[in-house]
Each structure stands twice: as C-alpha cells, then as structure tokens.
Amino acid sequence: PVDVLTFGETMLAVQLPGSLAVGAQARTTVAGAESNVAIGLARLGHRAAWAGLVGDDEPGRLVLRTLRAEGVDITRAAVRATAPTGAMLREQRVADLVRVHYWRDGSAASLLTPADIEPALGDGARVLHLTGITGALGPGPLEAVGAAAAHAHAHGWTVALDVNHRQRLWTADEAGSALRPLLPYVTVLIASDDELPVVSDAFTESADAEERAVDALLEAGVREVVVKRGGEGAAFRDRRGARHAVAALRVPVRDTVGAGDAFCAGYLSGLLDGLPPAERLARANTLGAFAVASDGDWEGLPRRDELGLLAAAPGTAIR
Ligand code: ATP
C-alpha cells in the first residue's frame, strides 16, 4: 500500500505574464489541487499515488509524464479516449490580479465513477486525501469521493478532506449538501477560515463564529480541524480539546496559488511521520510558505533536506 492515495482533476495550465495576445510568451505546466498535494508529498519522500482520468491527448500525456517525473505513483491513473483533458489559462492581467479561464466541462476527469477508483482503493493506503473540488466536477466524481471516503473509513485509513470551495463550480449550498454527509468519515478536515460555513453551520453574526463552526465539525465526527488563514498562518483543534496556532513565515510573496495544497502536503507529511499536532501544523505552514515564495503551484515545493531553507536570512546565497 502507498502512504497517500488521492484523485481528482489535473489539467493543462497555460500561464501568461499579461493578457492573452497573439505571440504572448506562455509558460506551460500542469495544475490540479490533488496532484499538487501528491507532488508535495513525493518530494518529501512519501509514497503518494494519484488516481485520475485524463484524455487521450497531448495535455493528458503531459499530466501523466509530469506526475511520473515527480515521483507520484500513477499506476492507477487512466486514459479516457472519449473526452479531452481539462485545461486552464491564467492571465497575469495586472501586477496583483490574476484572471483564470477553464475548459473543464465534459473533461475526462468529469467522467470519473466509483468503478474507476476501486482498483486504487483495493491497493490500500494509510491516508486518503480528498478535496471539495472533485465532487463539484459532476455526479460520478461526487459518488467516487463518497465511495472512497466510506471505503477508507471502513478500513481504518486516515481520511483528509480539504474543503477547497470553488465558487465557479458550485454554490456554497451545493457544496455543503455534497460534503456534509462525508463528515462522519473524515479524520482531518482542512479549510480556509472563510470556507468553514460551507461545511459547518454558519454563525456569521456571532463574534466567535469560527470557534462554533469548528465545535460543530468536531461534534459531527471529525477528529481534527485545521484552519488556514493565508498570511496569518493557521490553527488546529481536535476532539480531545488540544489547540495550536502558528504564525505564517515571513517570506517574499511571489505567487500565492497552491499555498493551500502545499499546506495540506505538509500537514499529511507530518501525520505520516508521526509528528505531534503542533509540529504537523508547523510543517504545513512551512510548505505553504514555500508555495507563496516561489512561482508555480507546486514547482517550488521542497525536498526533505530543504525543509529548513526558509530559516536562512533573506538574500542568502547557498554556496
Ligand atoms: P489556495 O486555494 O490559493 O491554494 P488557500 O486559500 O487554500 O490557498 P491560504 O490560507 O491562502 O490557502 O494559505 C495556506 C497556508 O499557506 C497558510 O495557512 C499559511 O500557512 C501559508 N501562507 C499563505 N499565505 C502566506 C504568506 N503570505 N506568507 C507566508 N505563508 C503563507
């Protein structure tokens, strides 16, 4: 069995330094929340498997080749000849504003069904990592997420769910109806502070809204809740009453996209290494900082011997 099994949609990503224009210099890469997590884990030396569907096309081959090159186990990934690989275009419209366009309706990944992930589930894993994005791709993917969570729970795996709410794909109400039934299977719930109301009853009027939302999640059966707070760091609470918080590392911000996925990879890495909660949170925070301080969603993520790199003084040249 692998350490972590995950699945979802990974797309061709075309990134432009400005607006889309004839002759623009594009940077091509692959993007997918779950595969970002798998890459982060593989770089830290964990055995991470990504089981998803791509089309029988150049973007699909790029996705599989890239994941394989990063050391992610793709033996349970599959090619669907009847649908294309999804794609996204990212325009750095002005200095601090990015505009993203997607072509993912009817993509190979949206055709995923529980049968597609059965073989991967049969292989076994210590941790199943799910995100709220996969369930938004369509009824088949949502069923696959539910079946995977139930299987993992029944077999005593750790189940991690990153809420990762995508307003473009579904409303908060739709996401809540789809994700709340999974809570009894979830061991570790990871969410941004603003995503908590999606999966927990929103007490938006009260000053302690977050506290009460986390209470409700722990009561629903989640063992630990990890809240991401962007540039303010992150927090942890568990059912035994433990609480931890960590301030974000001070790093130059290059590209914040992917910080949440990097954070998840760091947290799960700490879990696999048997670290106590505060140290898991610290590793998650470190990986989030690597993601914001480097270009690309996952390209700047550290190898294990690089975990301490951000402690170096700004401007350090390692010789
Ligand atoms: P995305 O969806 O863009 O991947 P997210 O909203 O899920 O991101 P954030 O809360 O923005 O996730 O960031 C995740 C974690 O990354 C934070 O909890 C923190 O540990 C780290 N992080 C984010 N922004 C910064 C920053 N400016 N400086 C240092 N660390 C950061």
Short mmCIF file of C-alpha atoms and ligand atoms in Angstrom, two decimals:
data_model
loop_
_atom_site.label_atom_id
_atom_site.label_comp_id
_atom_site.label_asym_id
_atom_site.label_seq_id
_atom_site.Cartn_x
_atom_site.Cartn_y
_atom_site.Cartn_z
CA PRO A 1 0.00 0.00 0.00
CA VAL A 2 1.02 3.60 -0.62
CA ASP A 3 1.21 6.27 2.08
CA VAL A 4 -1.35 8.58 0.49
CA LEU A 5 -3.95 7.99 -2.21
CA THR A 6 -5.61 10.94 -3.88
CA PHE A 7 -7.57 11.59 -7.07
CA GLY A 8 -9.23 14.44 -8.91
CA GLU A 9 -8.79 16.59 -11.99
CA THR A 10 -5.36 17.62 -13.20
CA MET A 11 -5.29 19.95 -16.19
CA LEU A 12 -3.01 21.52 -18.70
CA ALA A 13 -2.22 25.02 -17.39
CA VAL A 14 -1.09 27.79 -19.70
CA GLN A 15 0.20 30.82 -17.83
CA LEU A 16 0.69 34.22 -19.44
CA PRO A 17 2.64 37.16 -17.98
CA GLY A 18 -0.09 39.54 -19.25
CA SER A 19 -3.32 39.35 -21.28
CA LEU A 20 -3.92 36.71 -23.90
CA ALA A 21 -2.46 38.08 -27.12
CA VAL A 22 -1.00 36.82 -30.37
CA GLY A 23 2.62 35.90 -29.80
CA ALA A 24 2.40 36.06 -25.99
CA GLN A 25 5.10 34.12 -24.18
CA ALA A 26 3.31 31.33 -22.37
CA ARG A 27 4.61 29.10 -19.62
CA THR A 28 3.03 25.66 -19.66
CA THR A 29 2.57 23.42 -16.65
CA VAL A 30 0.02 21.10 -15.09
CA ALA A 31 -2.40 22.05 -12.33
CA GLY A 32 -4.68 20.15 -10.00
CA ALA A 33 -5.22 20.53 -6.27
CA GLU A 34 -4.92 16.80 -5.52
CA SER A 35 -1.88 16.24 -7.73
CA ASN A 36 -0.23 19.31 -6.15
CA VAL A 37 -0.61 17.58 -2.79
CA ALA A 38 0.74 14.31 -4.22
CA ILE A 39 3.80 16.08 -5.65
CA GLY A 40 4.44 17.86 -2.35
CA LEU A 41 4.34 14.52 -0.53
CA ALA A 42 6.51 12.72 -3.10
CA ARG A 43 9.15 15.44 -2.84
CA LEU A 44 9.29 14.82 0.90
CA GLY A 45 9.88 11.13 0.27
CA HIS A 46 6.40 9.74 0.87
CA ARG A 47 4.74 7.26 -1.45
CA ALA A 48 1.87 9.21 -2.98
CA ALA A 49 -0.50 7.82 -5.60
CA TRP A 50 -2.73 9.89 -7.87
CA ALA A 51 -5.61 8.03 -9.50
CA GLY A 52 -7.45 10.19 -12.00
CA LEU A 53 -8.61 10.26 -15.60
CA VAL A 54 -7.05 12.19 -18.45
CA GLY A 55 -7.93 12.31 -22.15
CA ASP A 56 -6.00 10.52 -24.87
CA ASP A 57 -4.30 13.75 -25.91
CA GLU A 58 -1.12 15.79 -25.52
CA PRO A 59 -2.30 17.57 -22.34
CA GLY A 60 -3.14 14.19 -20.80
CA ARG A 61 0.28 12.84 -21.68
CA LEU A 62 1.89 15.96 -20.21
CA VAL A 63 -0.06 15.47 -16.96
CA LEU A 64 0.97 11.82 -16.60
CA ARG A 65 4.58 12.46 -17.64
CA THR A 66 4.92 15.31 -15.15
CA LEU A 67 3.44 13.38 -12.24
CA ARG A 68 5.62 10.37 -13.05
CA ALA A 69 8.71 12.59 -13.23
CA GLU A 70 7.85 13.99 -9.80
CA GLY A 71 7.75 10.52 -8.34
CA VAL A 72 3.99 10.27 -7.96
CA ASP A 73 2.61 6.75 -8.41
CA ILE A 74 0.27 6.93 -11.43
CA THR A 75 -0.17 3.20 -11.96
CA ARG A 76 -3.91 3.58 -11.21
CA ALA A 77 -4.42 6.68 -13.35
CA ALA A 78 -6.25 6.03 -16.62
CA VAL A 79 -6.75 7.46 -20.08
CA ARG A 80 -10.28 8.05 -21.43
CA ALA A 81 -10.35 8.27 -25.21
CA THR A 82 -13.89 9.69 -25.29
CA ALA A 83 -13.20 13.03 -23.57
CA PRO A 84 -10.43 15.63 -23.50
CA THR A 85 -8.10 16.54 -20.66
CA GLY A 86 -9.23 19.77 -18.97
CA ALA A 87 -7.31 22.98 -19.49
CA MET A 88 -6.90 26.35 -17.87
CA LEU A 89 -5.49 29.66 -18.99
CA ARG A 90 -4.10 32.07 -16.46
CA GLU A 91 -3.55 35.73 -17.34
CA GLN A 92 -1.49 37.93 -15.04
CA ARG A 93 -3.83 40.77 -16.02
CA VAL A 94 -2.15 43.45 -13.88
CA ALA A 95 0.59 43.14 -11.26
CA ASP A 96 -1.55 41.81 -8.46
CA LEU A 97 -4.56 40.45 -10.32
CA VAL A 98 -4.80 37.09 -12.00
CA ARG A 99 -7.67 36.03 -14.24
CA VAL A 100 -8.24 32.30 -14.79
CA HIS A 101 -10.32 30.66 -17.55
CA TYR A 102 -11.22 26.98 -17.50
CA TRP A 103 -12.17 24.40 -20.12
CA ARG A 104 -13.23 21.50 -17.95
CA ASP A 105 -16.91 20.85 -18.74
CA GLY A 106 -17.17 17.32 -20.11
CA SER A 107 -13.48 16.67 -19.45
CA ALA A 108 -12.17 13.14 -18.92
CA ALA A 109 -11.92 13.84 -15.20
CA SER A 110 -15.62 14.72 -15.01
CA LEU A 111 -16.44 11.17 -16.22
CA LEU A 112 -14.88 9.56 -13.14
CA THR A 113 -17.09 6.98 -11.39
CA PRO A 114 -16.60 4.81 -8.28
CA ALA A 115 -15.56 1.91 -10.54
CA ASP A 116 -12.56 3.92 -11.75
CA ILE A 117 -11.06 4.25 -8.29
CA GLU A 118 -11.94 0.78 -6.99
CA PRO A 119 -8.58 -0.73 -8.05
CA ALA A 120 -6.67 2.06 -6.31
CA LEU A 121 -8.75 1.59 -3.16
CA GLY A 122 -8.06 -2.13 -3.32
CA ASP A 123 -4.32 -1.45 -3.25
CA GLY A 124 -4.69 0.19 0.16
CA ALA A 125 -3.22 3.37 1.64
CA ARG A 126 -2.53 4.88 5.04
CA VAL A 127 -4.22 8.16 4.12
CA LEU A 128 -6.92 9.07 1.61
CA HIS A 129 -6.78 12.74 0.59
CA LEU A 130 -9.92 14.27 -0.91
CA THR A 131 -10.81 17.80 -1.92
CA GLY A 132 -14.12 19.56 -2.37
CA ILE A 133 -13.20 20.25 -5.99
CA THR A 134 -13.59 16.65 -7.17
CA GLY A 135 -17.19 16.38 -6.01
CA ALA A 136 -18.02 19.54 -7.95
CA LEU A 137 -16.98 18.01 -11.28
CA GLY A 138 -20.21 16.02 -11.64
CA PRO A 139 -22.36 13.27 -10.15
CA GLY A 140 -19.88 10.49 -10.98
CA PRO A 141 -16.91 12.19 -9.33
CA LEU A 142 -19.06 13.06 -6.30
CA GLU A 143 -20.10 9.42 -5.98
CA ALA A 144 -16.46 8.37 -6.31
CA VAL A 145 -15.50 10.72 -3.48
CA GLY A 146 -18.24 9.31 -1.26
CA ALA A 147 -17.34 5.71 -2.05
CA ALA A 148 -13.66 6.36 -1.41
CA ALA A 149 -14.35 8.06 1.92
CA ALA A 150 -16.61 5.22 3.06
CA HIS A 151 -14.08 2.57 1.99
CA ALA A 152 -11.17 4.35 3.67
CA HIS A 153 -13.15 4.87 6.87
CA ALA A 154 -14.24 1.22 6.95
CA HIS A 155 -10.63 0.10 6.52
CA GLY A 156 -9.25 2.34 9.23
CA TRP A 157 -7.34 4.74 6.96
CA THR A 158 -6.96 8.37 7.84
CA VAL A 159 -9.31 10.45 5.67
CA ALA A 160 -8.31 14.04 4.95
CA LEU A 161 -10.72 16.47 3.28
CA ASP A 162 -9.66 19.90 2.06
CA VAL A 163 -12.90 21.84 1.55
CA ASN A 164 -11.33 23.86 -1.30
CA HIS A 165 -14.57 25.59 -2.22
CA ARG A 166 -14.68 26.69 -5.87
CA GLN A 167 -17.49 29.17 -6.45
CA ARG A 168 -17.14 28.78 -10.21
CA LEU A 169 -18.11 25.12 -9.97
CA TRP A 170 -20.94 25.17 -7.44
CA THR A 171 -22.62 27.31 -4.79
CA ALA A 172 -21.77 27.10 -1.10
CA ASP A 173 -25.17 25.45 -0.53
CA GLU A 174 -24.50 22.81 -3.17
CA ALA A 175 -21.02 22.17 -1.80
CA GLY A 176 -22.38 21.94 1.72
CA SER A 177 -25.08 19.42 0.76
CA ALA A 178 -22.49 17.29 -1.02
CA LEU A 179 -19.69 17.48 1.54
CA ARG A 180 -21.52 17.42 4.89
CA PRO A 181 -22.57 13.75 4.52
CA LEU A 182 -18.85 12.90 4.29
CA LEU A 183 -18.01 14.39 7.69
CA PRO A 184 -18.57 11.17 9.68
CA TYR A 185 -15.81 9.57 7.57
CA VAL A 186 -13.38 12.47 7.80
CA THR A 187 -10.45 12.29 10.21
CA VAL A 188 -8.76 15.58 9.31
CA LEU A 189 -10.76 18.47 7.91
CA ILE A 190 -8.73 21.28 6.36
CA ALA A 191 -10.42 24.55 5.40
CA SER A 192 -9.70 28.23 4.95
CA ASP A 193 -11.36 30.32 7.63
CA ASP A 194 -13.84 31.65 5.04
CA GLU A 195 -14.73 28.11 3.93
CA LEU A 196 -15.87 26.90 7.35
CA PRO A 197 -19.50 27.96 6.80
CA VAL A 198 -19.66 25.68 3.74
CA VAL A 199 -19.32 22.55 5.85
CA SER A 200 -20.44 23.81 9.23
CA ASP A 201 -23.48 25.78 10.32
CA ALA A 202 -22.63 29.39 9.71
CA PHE A 203 -22.89 31.60 12.74
CA THR A 204 -21.83 34.57 10.65
CA GLU A 205 -23.43 37.06 13.01
CA SER A 206 -21.54 36.00 16.11
CA ALA A 207 -18.06 37.11 17.11
CA ASP A 208 -16.97 33.54 17.82
CA ALA A 209 -18.31 32.21 14.52
CA GLU A 210 -15.17 30.24 13.72
CA GLU A 211 -14.98 28.70 17.17
CA ARG A 212 -18.57 27.48 16.91
CA ALA A 213 -18.13 26.23 13.36
CA VAL A 214 -15.16 24.12 14.49
CA ASP A 215 -17.17 22.88 17.51
CA ALA A 216 -19.88 21.68 15.12
CA LEU A 217 -17.34 19.88 12.90
CA LEU A 218 -15.79 18.08 15.86
CA GLU A 219 -19.28 17.09 17.03
CA ALA A 220 -20.06 15.78 13.54
CA GLY A 221 -17.28 13.22 13.97
CA VAL A 222 -14.19 14.94 12.56
CA ARG A 223 -11.13 14.16 14.70
CA GLU A 224 -9.11 17.26 13.92
CA VAL A 225 -9.85 20.55 12.20
CA VAL A 226 -7.07 22.59 10.63
CA VAL A 227 -7.90 26.16 9.61
CA LYS A 228 -5.78 28.03 7.04
CA ARG A 229 -5.53 31.78 7.47
CA GLY A 230 -3.41 32.85 4.49
CA GLY A 231 -0.74 35.37 5.52
CA GLU A 232 -1.79 34.99 9.14
CA GLY A 233 -0.82 31.35 9.47
CA ALA A 234 -3.02 28.50 10.62
CA ALA A 235 -4.75 26.90 13.59
CA PHE A 236 -5.51 23.40 14.85
CA ARG A 237 -8.13 21.92 17.18
CA ASP A 238 -9.00 18.32 17.94
CA ARG A 239 -11.72 16.37 19.71
CA ARG A 240 -9.58 15.97 22.81
CA GLY A 241 -9.54 19.74 23.25
CA ALA A 242 -5.99 20.40 22.04
CA ARG A 243 -5.40 23.76 20.34
CA HIS A 244 -2.42 25.07 18.43
CA ALA A 245 -1.78 28.11 16.25
CA VAL A 246 1.13 29.08 14.08
CA ALA A 247 2.03 32.44 12.53
CA ALA A 248 2.84 32.49 8.82
CA LEU A 249 6.54 32.53 7.97
CA ARG A 250 7.73 35.89 6.68
CA VAL A 251 8.62 35.29 3.06
CA PRO A 252 8.51 37.42 -0.08
CA VAL A 253 5.21 36.72 -1.83
CA ARG A 254 5.67 35.59 -5.44
CA ASP A 255 2.55 33.55 -6.25
CA THR A 256 0.00 32.58 -3.62
CA VAL A 257 -1.78 29.97 -5.77
CA GLY A 258 -1.10 26.49 -4.49
CA ALA A 259 -0.40 27.57 -0.91
CA GLY A 260 -3.38 25.62 0.38
CA ASP A 261 -2.36 22.44 -1.43
CA ALA A 262 1.24 22.76 -0.26
CA PHE A 263 -0.10 23.26 3.26
CA CYS A 264 -2.08 20.01 3.01
CA ALA A 265 1.00 18.14 1.77
CA GLY A 266 3.00 19.43 4.73
CA TYR A 267 0.29 18.50 7.20
CA LEU A 268 -0.10 14.98 5.84
CA SER A 269 3.67 14.54 5.74
CA GLY A 270 3.81 15.38 9.44
CA LEU A 271 0.98 12.95 10.11
CA LEU A 272 2.77 10.16 8.24
CA ASP A 273 5.98 10.88 10.15
CA GLY A 274 4.08 10.60 13.45
CA LEU A 275 4.73 14.21 14.44
CA PRO A 276 2.61 15.74 17.22
CA PRO A 277 -0.06 18.27 16.11
CA ALA A 278 1.97 21.43 16.66
CA GLU A 279 4.80 20.06 14.51
CA ARG A 280 2.40 18.88 11.81
CA LEU A 281 1.00 22.40 11.72
CA ALA A 282 4.49 23.87 11.53
CA ARG A 283 5.43 21.66 8.59
CA ALA A 284 2.16 22.58 6.85
CA ASN A 285 2.92 26.25 7.41
CA THR A 286 6.43 25.80 6.04
CA LEU A 287 5.16 24.17 2.85
CA GLY A 288 2.54 26.91 2.41
CA ALA A 289 5.33 29.49 2.70
CA PHE A 290 7.41 27.67 0.07
CA ALA A 291 4.43 27.79 -2.31
CA VAL A 292 3.84 31.54 -1.89
CA ALA A 293 7.52 32.39 -2.10
CA SER A 294 8.03 30.61 -5.44
CA ASP A 295 6.44 30.69 -8.89
CA GLY A 296 4.04 27.95 -9.87
CA ASP A 297 1.53 25.99 -7.80
CA TRP A 298 3.94 23.18 -6.91
CA GLU A 299 7.23 23.78 -8.72
CA GLY A 300 8.92 25.41 -5.71
CA LEU A 301 7.98 22.79 -3.13
CA PRO A 302 10.87 21.50 -1.03
CA ARG A 303 12.61 18.18 -0.86
CA ARG A 304 13.09 16.84 2.64
CA ASP A 305 16.62 18.23 3.05
CA GLU A 306 15.28 21.68 2.06
CA LEU A 307 12.65 21.95 4.79
CA GLY A 308 14.85 24.28 6.85
CA LEU A 309 15.73 26.54 3.92
CA LEU A 310 13.33 29.36 4.78
CA ALA A 311 15.10 29.89 8.09
CA ALA A 312 18.07 31.34 6.16
CA ALA A 313 18.46 35.13 6.24
CA PRO A 314 16.80 36.97 3.31
CA GLY A 315 19.19 37.32 0.40
CA THR A 316 21.29 34.31 1.43
CA ALA A 317 23.27 32.64 -1.35
CA ILE A 318 23.92 29.00 -0.55
CA ARG A 319 27.43 28.16 -1.86
P1 ATP B 1 -5.08 28.43 -2.46
O1 ATP B 1 -6.51 28.00 -2.61
O2 ATP B 1 -4.70 29.64 -3.24
O3 ATP B 1 -4.10 27.32 -2.63
P2 ATP B 1 -5.83 28.71 0.33
O4 ATP B 1 -6.78 29.86 0.44
O5 ATP B 1 -6.34 27.34 0.37
O6 ATP B 1 -4.89 28.91 -0.95
P3 ATP B 1 -4.17 30.06 2.24
O7 ATP B 1 -4.89 30.20 3.53
O8 ATP B 1 -4.07 31.26 1.35
O9 ATP B 1 -4.74 28.80 1.46
O10 ATP B 1 -2.69 29.58 2.51
C1 ATP B 1 -2.43 28.30 3.06
C2 ATP B 1 -1.28 28.40 4.00
O11 ATP B 1 -0.10 28.85 3.30
C3 ATP B 1 -1.48 29.38 5.14
O12 ATP B 1 -2.23 28.78 6.19
C4 ATP B 1 -0.03 29.67 5.52
O13 ATP B 1 0.49 28.58 6.26
C5 ATP B 1 0.66 29.70 4.15
N1 ATP B 1 0.63 31.06 3.59
C6 ATP B 1 -0.34 31.64 2.86
N2 ATP B 1 -0.04 32.92 2.55
C7 ATP B 1 1.17 33.17 3.10
C8 ATP B 1 2.04 34.31 3.14
N3 ATP B 1 1.70 35.46 2.56
N4 ATP B 1 3.22 34.19 3.79
C9 ATP B 1 3.58 33.03 4.38
N5 ATP B 1 2.80 31.93 4.39
C10 ATP B 1 1.61 31.98 3.77
#
